[in-house]
GROMACS .gro file of C-alpha atoms in nm:
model
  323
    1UNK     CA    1  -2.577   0.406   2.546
    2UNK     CA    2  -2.579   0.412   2.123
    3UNK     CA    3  -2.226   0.441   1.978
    4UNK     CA    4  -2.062   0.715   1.856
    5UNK     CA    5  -2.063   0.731   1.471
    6UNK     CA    6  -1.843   0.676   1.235
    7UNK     CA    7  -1.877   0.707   0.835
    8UNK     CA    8  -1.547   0.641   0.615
    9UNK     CA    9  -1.547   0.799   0.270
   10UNK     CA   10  -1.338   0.576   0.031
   11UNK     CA   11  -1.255   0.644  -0.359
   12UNK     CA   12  -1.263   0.258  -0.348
   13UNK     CA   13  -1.490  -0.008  -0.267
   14UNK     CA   14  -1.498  -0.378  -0.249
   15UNK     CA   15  -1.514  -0.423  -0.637
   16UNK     CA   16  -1.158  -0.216  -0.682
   17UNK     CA   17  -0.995  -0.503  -0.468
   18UNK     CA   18  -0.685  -0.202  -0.424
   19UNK     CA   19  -0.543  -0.038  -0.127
   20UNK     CA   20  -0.818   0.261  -0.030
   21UNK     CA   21  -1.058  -0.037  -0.049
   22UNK     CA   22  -0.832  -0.238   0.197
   23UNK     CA   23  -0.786   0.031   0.423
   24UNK     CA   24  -1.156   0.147   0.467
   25UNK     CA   25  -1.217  -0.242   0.524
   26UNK     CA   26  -0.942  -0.266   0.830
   27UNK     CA   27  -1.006   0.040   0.964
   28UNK     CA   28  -1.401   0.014   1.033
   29UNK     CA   29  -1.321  -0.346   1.148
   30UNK     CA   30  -1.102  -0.206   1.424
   31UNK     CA   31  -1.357   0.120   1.490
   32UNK     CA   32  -1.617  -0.114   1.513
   33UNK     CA   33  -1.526  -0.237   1.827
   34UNK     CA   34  -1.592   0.088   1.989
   35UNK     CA   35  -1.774   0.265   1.742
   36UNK     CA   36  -2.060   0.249   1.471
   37UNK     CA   37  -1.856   0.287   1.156
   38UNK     CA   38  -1.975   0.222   0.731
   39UNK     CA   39  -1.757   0.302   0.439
   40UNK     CA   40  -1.928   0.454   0.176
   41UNK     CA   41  -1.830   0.608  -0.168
   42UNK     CA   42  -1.924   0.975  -0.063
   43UNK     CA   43  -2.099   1.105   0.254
   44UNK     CA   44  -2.469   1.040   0.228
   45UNK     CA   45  -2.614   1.369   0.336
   46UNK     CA   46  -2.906   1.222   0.551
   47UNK     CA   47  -2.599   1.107   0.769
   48UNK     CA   48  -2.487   1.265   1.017
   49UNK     CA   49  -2.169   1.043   1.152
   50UNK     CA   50  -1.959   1.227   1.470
   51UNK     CA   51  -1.616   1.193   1.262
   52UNK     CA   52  -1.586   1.211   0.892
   53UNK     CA   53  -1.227   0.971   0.796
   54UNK     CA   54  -1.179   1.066   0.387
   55UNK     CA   55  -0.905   0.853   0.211
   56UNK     CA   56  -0.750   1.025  -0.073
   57UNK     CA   57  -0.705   1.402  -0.047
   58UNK     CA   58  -0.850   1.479  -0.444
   59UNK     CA   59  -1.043   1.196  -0.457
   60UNK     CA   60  -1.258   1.277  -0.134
   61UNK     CA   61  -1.206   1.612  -0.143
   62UNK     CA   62  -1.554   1.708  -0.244
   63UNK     CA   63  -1.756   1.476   0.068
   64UNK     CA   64  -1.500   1.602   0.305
   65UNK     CA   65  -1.609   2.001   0.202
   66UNK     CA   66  -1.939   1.909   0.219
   67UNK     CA   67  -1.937   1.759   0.566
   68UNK     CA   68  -1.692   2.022   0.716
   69UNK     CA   69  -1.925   2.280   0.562
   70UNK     CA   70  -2.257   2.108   0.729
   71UNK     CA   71  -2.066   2.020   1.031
   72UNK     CA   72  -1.856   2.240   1.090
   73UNK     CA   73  -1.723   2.167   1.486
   74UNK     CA   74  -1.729   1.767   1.375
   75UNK     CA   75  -1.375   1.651   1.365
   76UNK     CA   76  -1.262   1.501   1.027
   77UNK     CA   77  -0.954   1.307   0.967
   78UNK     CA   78  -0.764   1.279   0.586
   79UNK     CA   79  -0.574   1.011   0.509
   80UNK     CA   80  -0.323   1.078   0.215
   81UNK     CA   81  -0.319   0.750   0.055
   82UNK     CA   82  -0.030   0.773  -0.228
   83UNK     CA   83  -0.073   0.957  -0.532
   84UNK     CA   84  -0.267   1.287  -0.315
   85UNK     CA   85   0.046   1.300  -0.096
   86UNK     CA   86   0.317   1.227  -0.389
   87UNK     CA   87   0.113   1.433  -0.670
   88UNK     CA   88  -0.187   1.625  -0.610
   89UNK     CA   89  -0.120   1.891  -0.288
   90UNK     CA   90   0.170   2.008  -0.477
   91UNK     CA   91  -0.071   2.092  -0.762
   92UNK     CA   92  -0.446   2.036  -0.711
   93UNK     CA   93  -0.612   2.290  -0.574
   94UNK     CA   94  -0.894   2.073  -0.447
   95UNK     CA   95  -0.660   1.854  -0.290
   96UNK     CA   96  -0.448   2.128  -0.146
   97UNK     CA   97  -0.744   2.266   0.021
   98UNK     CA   98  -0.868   1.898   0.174
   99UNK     CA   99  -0.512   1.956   0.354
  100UNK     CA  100  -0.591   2.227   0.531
  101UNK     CA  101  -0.986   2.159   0.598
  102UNK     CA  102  -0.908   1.826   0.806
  103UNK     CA  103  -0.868   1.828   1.139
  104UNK     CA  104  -0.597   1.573   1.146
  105UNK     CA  105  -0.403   1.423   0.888
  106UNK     CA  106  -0.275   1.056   0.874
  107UNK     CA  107   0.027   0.919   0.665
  108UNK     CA  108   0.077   0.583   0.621
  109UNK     CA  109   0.455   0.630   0.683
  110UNK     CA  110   0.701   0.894   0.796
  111UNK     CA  111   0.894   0.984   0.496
  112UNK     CA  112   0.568   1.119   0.404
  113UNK     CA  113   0.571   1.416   0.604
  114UNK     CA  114   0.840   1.565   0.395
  115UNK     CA  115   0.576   1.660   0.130
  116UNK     CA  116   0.346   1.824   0.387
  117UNK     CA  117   0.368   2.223   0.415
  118UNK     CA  118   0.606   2.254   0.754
  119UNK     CA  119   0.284   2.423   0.891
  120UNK     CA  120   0.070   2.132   0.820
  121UNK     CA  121   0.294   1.906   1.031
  122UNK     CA  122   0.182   1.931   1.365
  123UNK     CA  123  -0.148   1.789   1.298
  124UNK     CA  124  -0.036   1.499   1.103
  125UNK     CA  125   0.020   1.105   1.291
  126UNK     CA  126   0.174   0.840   1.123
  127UNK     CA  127  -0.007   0.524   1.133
  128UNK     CA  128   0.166   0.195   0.987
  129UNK     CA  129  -0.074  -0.059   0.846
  130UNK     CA  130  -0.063  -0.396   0.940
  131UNK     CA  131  -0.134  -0.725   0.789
  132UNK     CA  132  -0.218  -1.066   1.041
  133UNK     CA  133   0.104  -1.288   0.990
  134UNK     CA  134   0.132  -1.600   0.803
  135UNK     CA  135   0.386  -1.886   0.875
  136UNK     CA  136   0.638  -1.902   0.608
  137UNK     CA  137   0.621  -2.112   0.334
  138UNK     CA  138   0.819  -2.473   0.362
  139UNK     CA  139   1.084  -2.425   0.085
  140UNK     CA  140   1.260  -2.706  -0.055
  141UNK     CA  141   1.674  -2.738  -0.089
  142UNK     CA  142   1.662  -2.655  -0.490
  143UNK     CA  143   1.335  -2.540  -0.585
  144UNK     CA  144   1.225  -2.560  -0.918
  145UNK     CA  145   1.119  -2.206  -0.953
  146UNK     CA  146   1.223  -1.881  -0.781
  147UNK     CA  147   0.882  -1.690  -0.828
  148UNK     CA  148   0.943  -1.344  -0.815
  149UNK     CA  149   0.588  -1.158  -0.750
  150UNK     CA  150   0.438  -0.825  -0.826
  151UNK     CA  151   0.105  -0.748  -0.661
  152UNK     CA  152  -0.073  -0.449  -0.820
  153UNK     CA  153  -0.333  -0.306  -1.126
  154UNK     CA  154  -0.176  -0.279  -1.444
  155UNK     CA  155  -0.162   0.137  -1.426
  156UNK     CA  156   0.143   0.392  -1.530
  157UNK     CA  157   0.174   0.467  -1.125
  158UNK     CA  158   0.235   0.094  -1.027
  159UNK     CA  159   0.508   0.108  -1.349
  160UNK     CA  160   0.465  -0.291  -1.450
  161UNK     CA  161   0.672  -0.201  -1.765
  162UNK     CA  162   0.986  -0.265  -1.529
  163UNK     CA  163   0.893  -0.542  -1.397
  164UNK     CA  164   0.768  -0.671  -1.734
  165UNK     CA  165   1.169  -0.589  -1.879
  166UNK     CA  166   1.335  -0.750  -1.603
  167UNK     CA  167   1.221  -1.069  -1.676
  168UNK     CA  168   1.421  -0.987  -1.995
  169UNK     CA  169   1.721  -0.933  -1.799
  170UNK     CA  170   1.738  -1.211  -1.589
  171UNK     CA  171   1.992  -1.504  -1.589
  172UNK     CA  172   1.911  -1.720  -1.307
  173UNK     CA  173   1.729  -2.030  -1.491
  174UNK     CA  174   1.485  -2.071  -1.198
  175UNK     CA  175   1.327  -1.707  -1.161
  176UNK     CA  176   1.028  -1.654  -1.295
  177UNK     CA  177   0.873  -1.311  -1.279
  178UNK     CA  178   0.469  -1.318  -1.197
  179UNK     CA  179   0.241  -1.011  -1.202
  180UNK     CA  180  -0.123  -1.006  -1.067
  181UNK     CA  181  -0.324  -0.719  -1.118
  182UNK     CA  182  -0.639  -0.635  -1.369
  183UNK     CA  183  -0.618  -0.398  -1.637
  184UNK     CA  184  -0.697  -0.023  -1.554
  185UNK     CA  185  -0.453   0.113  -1.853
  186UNK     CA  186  -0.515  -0.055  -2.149
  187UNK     CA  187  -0.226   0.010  -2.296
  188UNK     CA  188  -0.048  -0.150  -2.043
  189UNK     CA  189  -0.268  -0.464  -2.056
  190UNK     CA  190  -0.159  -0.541  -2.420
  191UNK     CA  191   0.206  -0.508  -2.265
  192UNK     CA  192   0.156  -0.771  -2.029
  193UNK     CA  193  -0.063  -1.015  -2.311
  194UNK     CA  194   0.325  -0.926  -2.566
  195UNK     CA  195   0.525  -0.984  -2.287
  196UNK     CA  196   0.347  -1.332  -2.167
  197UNK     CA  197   0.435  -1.406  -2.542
  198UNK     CA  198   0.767  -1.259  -2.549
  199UNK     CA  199   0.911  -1.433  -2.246
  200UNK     CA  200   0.702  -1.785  -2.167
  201UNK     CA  201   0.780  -1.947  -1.865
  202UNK     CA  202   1.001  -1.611  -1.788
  203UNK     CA  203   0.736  -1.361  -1.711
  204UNK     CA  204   0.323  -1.469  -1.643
  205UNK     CA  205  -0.007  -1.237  -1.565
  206UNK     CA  206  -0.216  -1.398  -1.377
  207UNK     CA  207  -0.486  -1.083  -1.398
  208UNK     CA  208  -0.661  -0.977  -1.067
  209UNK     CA  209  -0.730  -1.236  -0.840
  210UNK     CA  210  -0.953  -1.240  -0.486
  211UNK     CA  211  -0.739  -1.123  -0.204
  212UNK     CA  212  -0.716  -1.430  -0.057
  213UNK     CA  213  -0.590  -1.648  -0.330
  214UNK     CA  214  -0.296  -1.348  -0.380
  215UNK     CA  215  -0.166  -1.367  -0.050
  216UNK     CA  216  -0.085  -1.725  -0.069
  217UNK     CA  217   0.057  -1.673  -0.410
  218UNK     CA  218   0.267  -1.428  -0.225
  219UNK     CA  219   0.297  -1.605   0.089
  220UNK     CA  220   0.522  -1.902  -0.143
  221UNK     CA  221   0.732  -1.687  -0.352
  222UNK     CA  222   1.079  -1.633  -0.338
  223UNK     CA  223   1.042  -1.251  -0.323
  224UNK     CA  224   0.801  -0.945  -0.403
  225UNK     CA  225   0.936  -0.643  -0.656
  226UNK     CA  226   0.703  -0.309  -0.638
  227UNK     CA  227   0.843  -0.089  -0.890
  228UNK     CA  228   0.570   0.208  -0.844
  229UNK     CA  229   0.687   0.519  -0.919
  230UNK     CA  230   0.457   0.666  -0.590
  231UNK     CA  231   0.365   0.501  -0.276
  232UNK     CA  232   0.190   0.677   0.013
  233UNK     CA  233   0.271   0.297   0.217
  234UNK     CA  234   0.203   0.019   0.000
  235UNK     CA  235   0.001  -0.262   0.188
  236UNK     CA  236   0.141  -0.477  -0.017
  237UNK     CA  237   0.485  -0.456   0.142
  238UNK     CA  238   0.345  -0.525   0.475
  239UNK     CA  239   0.175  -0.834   0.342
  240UNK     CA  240   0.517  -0.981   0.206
  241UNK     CA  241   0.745  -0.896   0.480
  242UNK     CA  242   0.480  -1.030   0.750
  243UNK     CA  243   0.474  -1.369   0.557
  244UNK     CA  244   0.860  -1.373   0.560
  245UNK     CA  245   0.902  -1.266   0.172
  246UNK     CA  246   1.152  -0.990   0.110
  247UNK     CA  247   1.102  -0.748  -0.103
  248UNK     CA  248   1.276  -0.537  -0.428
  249UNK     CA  249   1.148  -0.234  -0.435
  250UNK     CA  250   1.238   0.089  -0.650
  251UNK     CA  251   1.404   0.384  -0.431
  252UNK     CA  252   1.095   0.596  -0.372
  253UNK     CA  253   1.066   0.799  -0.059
  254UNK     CA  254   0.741   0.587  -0.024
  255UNK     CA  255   0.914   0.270   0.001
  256UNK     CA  256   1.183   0.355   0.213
  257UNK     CA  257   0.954   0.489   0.489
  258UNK     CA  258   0.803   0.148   0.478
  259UNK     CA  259   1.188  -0.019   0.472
  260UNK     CA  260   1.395   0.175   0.621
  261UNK     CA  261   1.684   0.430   0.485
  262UNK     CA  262   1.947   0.116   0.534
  263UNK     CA  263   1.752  -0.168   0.355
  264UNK     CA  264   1.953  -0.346   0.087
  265UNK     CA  265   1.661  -0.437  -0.146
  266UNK     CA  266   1.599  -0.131  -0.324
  267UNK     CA  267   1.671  -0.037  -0.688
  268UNK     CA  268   1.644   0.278  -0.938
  269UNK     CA  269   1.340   0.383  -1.043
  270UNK     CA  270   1.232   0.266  -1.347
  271UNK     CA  271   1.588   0.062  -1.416
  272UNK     CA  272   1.482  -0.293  -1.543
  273UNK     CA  273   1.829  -0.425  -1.588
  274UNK     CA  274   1.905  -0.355  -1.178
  275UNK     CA  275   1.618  -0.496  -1.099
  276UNK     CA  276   1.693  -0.828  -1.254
  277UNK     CA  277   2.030  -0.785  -1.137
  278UNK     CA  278   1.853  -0.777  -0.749
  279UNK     CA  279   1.656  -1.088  -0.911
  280UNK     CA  280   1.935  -1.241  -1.031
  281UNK     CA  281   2.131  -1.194  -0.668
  282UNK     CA  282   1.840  -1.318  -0.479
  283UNK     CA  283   1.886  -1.654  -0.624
  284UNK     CA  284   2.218  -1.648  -0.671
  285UNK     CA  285   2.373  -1.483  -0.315
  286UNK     CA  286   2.243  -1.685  -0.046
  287UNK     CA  287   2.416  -1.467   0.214
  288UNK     CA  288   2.262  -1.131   0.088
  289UNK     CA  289   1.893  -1.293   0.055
  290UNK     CA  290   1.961  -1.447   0.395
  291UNK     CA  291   1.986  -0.983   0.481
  292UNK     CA  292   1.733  -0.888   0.320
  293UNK     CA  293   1.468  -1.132   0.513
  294UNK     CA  294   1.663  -1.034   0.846
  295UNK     CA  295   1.557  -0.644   0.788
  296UNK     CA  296   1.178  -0.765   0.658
  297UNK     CA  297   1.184  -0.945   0.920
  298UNK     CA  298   1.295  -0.625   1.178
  299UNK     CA  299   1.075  -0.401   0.976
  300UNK     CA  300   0.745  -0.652   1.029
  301UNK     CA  301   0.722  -0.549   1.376
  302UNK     CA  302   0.569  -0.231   1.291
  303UNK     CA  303   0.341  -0.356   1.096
  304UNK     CA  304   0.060  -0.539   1.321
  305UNK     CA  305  -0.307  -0.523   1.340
  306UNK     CA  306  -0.269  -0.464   1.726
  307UNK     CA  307  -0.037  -0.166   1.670
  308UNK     CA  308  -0.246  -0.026   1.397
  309UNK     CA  309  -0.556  -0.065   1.576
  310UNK     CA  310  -0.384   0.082   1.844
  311UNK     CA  311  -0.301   0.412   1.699
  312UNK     CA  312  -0.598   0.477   1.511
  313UNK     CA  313  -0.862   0.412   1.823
  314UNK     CA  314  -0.618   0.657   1.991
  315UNK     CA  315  -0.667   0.871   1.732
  316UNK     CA  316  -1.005   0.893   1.675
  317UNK     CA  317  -1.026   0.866   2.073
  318UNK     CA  318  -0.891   1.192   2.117
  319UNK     CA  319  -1.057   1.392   1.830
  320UNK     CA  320  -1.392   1.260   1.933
  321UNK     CA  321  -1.349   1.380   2.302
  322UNK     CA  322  -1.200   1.730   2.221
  323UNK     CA  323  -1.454   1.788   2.022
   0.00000   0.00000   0.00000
């Protein structure tokens, strides 16, 4: 008997290196074990896949009308990705309507279903995403740097200005702030080449490097700041706290349905100087670094391939035999 079908519409594709492109890549590795799944950039229209799954609520919102219109009793599901759930349905009327085209919608974390029209809710399912697990990293007693890493593309949304400041701020000797990501604002590329200047041995870009290579980088560092101003569930969280690496992270409703409502790590939004204070503690408080890898440590549970897998064959499971 041929498999079921399967095609994955994603803004984002291997070159990007971000988080649509990470997601499409998990997600038709774990359909493929039941299913006949391909990402593509838009629906080909000689396809004719049993599901539709569009990431990105603007961004897709022109393959998912076209498939819903073609297809009409196919089920479809959106995923709301970040800036879509954060931004565009409270604005965009293309994304608005991908909202209520979809037959089910998936968050990436609950706090996220706060931003959905109350009669939206019923047909949205939160599904956590997962990263495999990596032994932490052998420390030493006195190491000679605390590297304090930022995963993410130099754009306004990711806000690497912060993080770029705090390294200002600091006044433990041993931290040493490190940012990887390539360039998709200029502007904010020339920031990064000043402050590399400004601060040496304080603050270093690295640019974008293979996946791979990043999560080792991460995997030995002392601790992982996201400053983004919106987060629909930043993969990159789950990658630090399920190497052992806690995390700073500004106080976004994104973030704290990834951490929890009680985590200790969080800081304003775009507040430099409490960030490097939360650097600055890290280094400096033994006991209170000790609490914040206790929660990542609590909070890493949710986040495994086996759970994710889990809920998204389920998922699809049920919309495929319904239909």
């Amino acid at each position: 008997m041929s498999k079921q079908t399967i095609c994955i519409v994603s803004p984002a594709l291997a070159q990007a290196n971000n988080g649509n492109w990470q997601t499409a890549r998990r997600w038709a590795q774990f359909l493929r074990t039941r299913y006949q799944a391909e990402i593509a950039s838009d629906w080909p229209a000689e396809a004719a896949p049993h599901l539709l799954i569009a990431l990105h609520a603007r961004r897709s919102a022109a393959p998912l009308a076209h498939f819903c219109a073609a297809y009409p009793g196919r089920p479809t599901i959106l995923v709301l990705t970040g800036t879509d759930l954060y931004r565009d349905i409270h604005s965009d009327a293309d994304a608005q309507a991908s909202l209520e085209r979809a037959t089910a919608l998936v968050l990436l974390q609950p706090a996220g279903l706060q931003e959905l029209p109350s009669h939206l809710r019923a047909k949205a399912h939160v599904i956590y995403q997962s990263a495999p697990a990596l032994h932490p990293a052998t420390r030493g007693v006195v190491p000679r740097h605390h590297d304090i890493l930022m995963v993410g593309h130099l754009r306004e949304e990711k806000d690497p200005r912060t993080f770029m400041l705090a390294a200002s701020h600091t006044t433990a000797r041993s931290a040493r702030l490190v940012h990887i990501g390539g360039v998709l604002d200029p502007a904010l590329g020339d920031a990064a080449t000043v402050a590399n200047a400004a601060w040496p041995g304080r603050y270093q870009w690295l640019g974008p490097l293979p996946h791979a290579d990043t999560r080792q980088r991460l995997k030995h560092a002392h601790a992982m700041a996201i400053c983004s101003r919106m987060e629909g569930g930043a993969n990159v969280i789950i990658e630090a706290v399920t190497s052992g690496v806690p995390v700073l992270a500004s106080d976004i409703s994104g973030n704290r349905g990834m951490l929890g409502e009680d985590y200790l790590g969080y800081f304003p939004l775009g507040d430099a100087q409490a960030l490097a204070k939360l650097v600055d503690k890290s280094i400096n408080v033994p006991g209170w670094y000790a609490k914040l890898q206790e929660q990542c440590d609590r909070r890493a549970q949710l986040f495994t391939p086996e759970a994710e897998q889990a809920a998204l064959l389920d998922l699809v499971d049920n919309l495929l035999h319904t239909n």
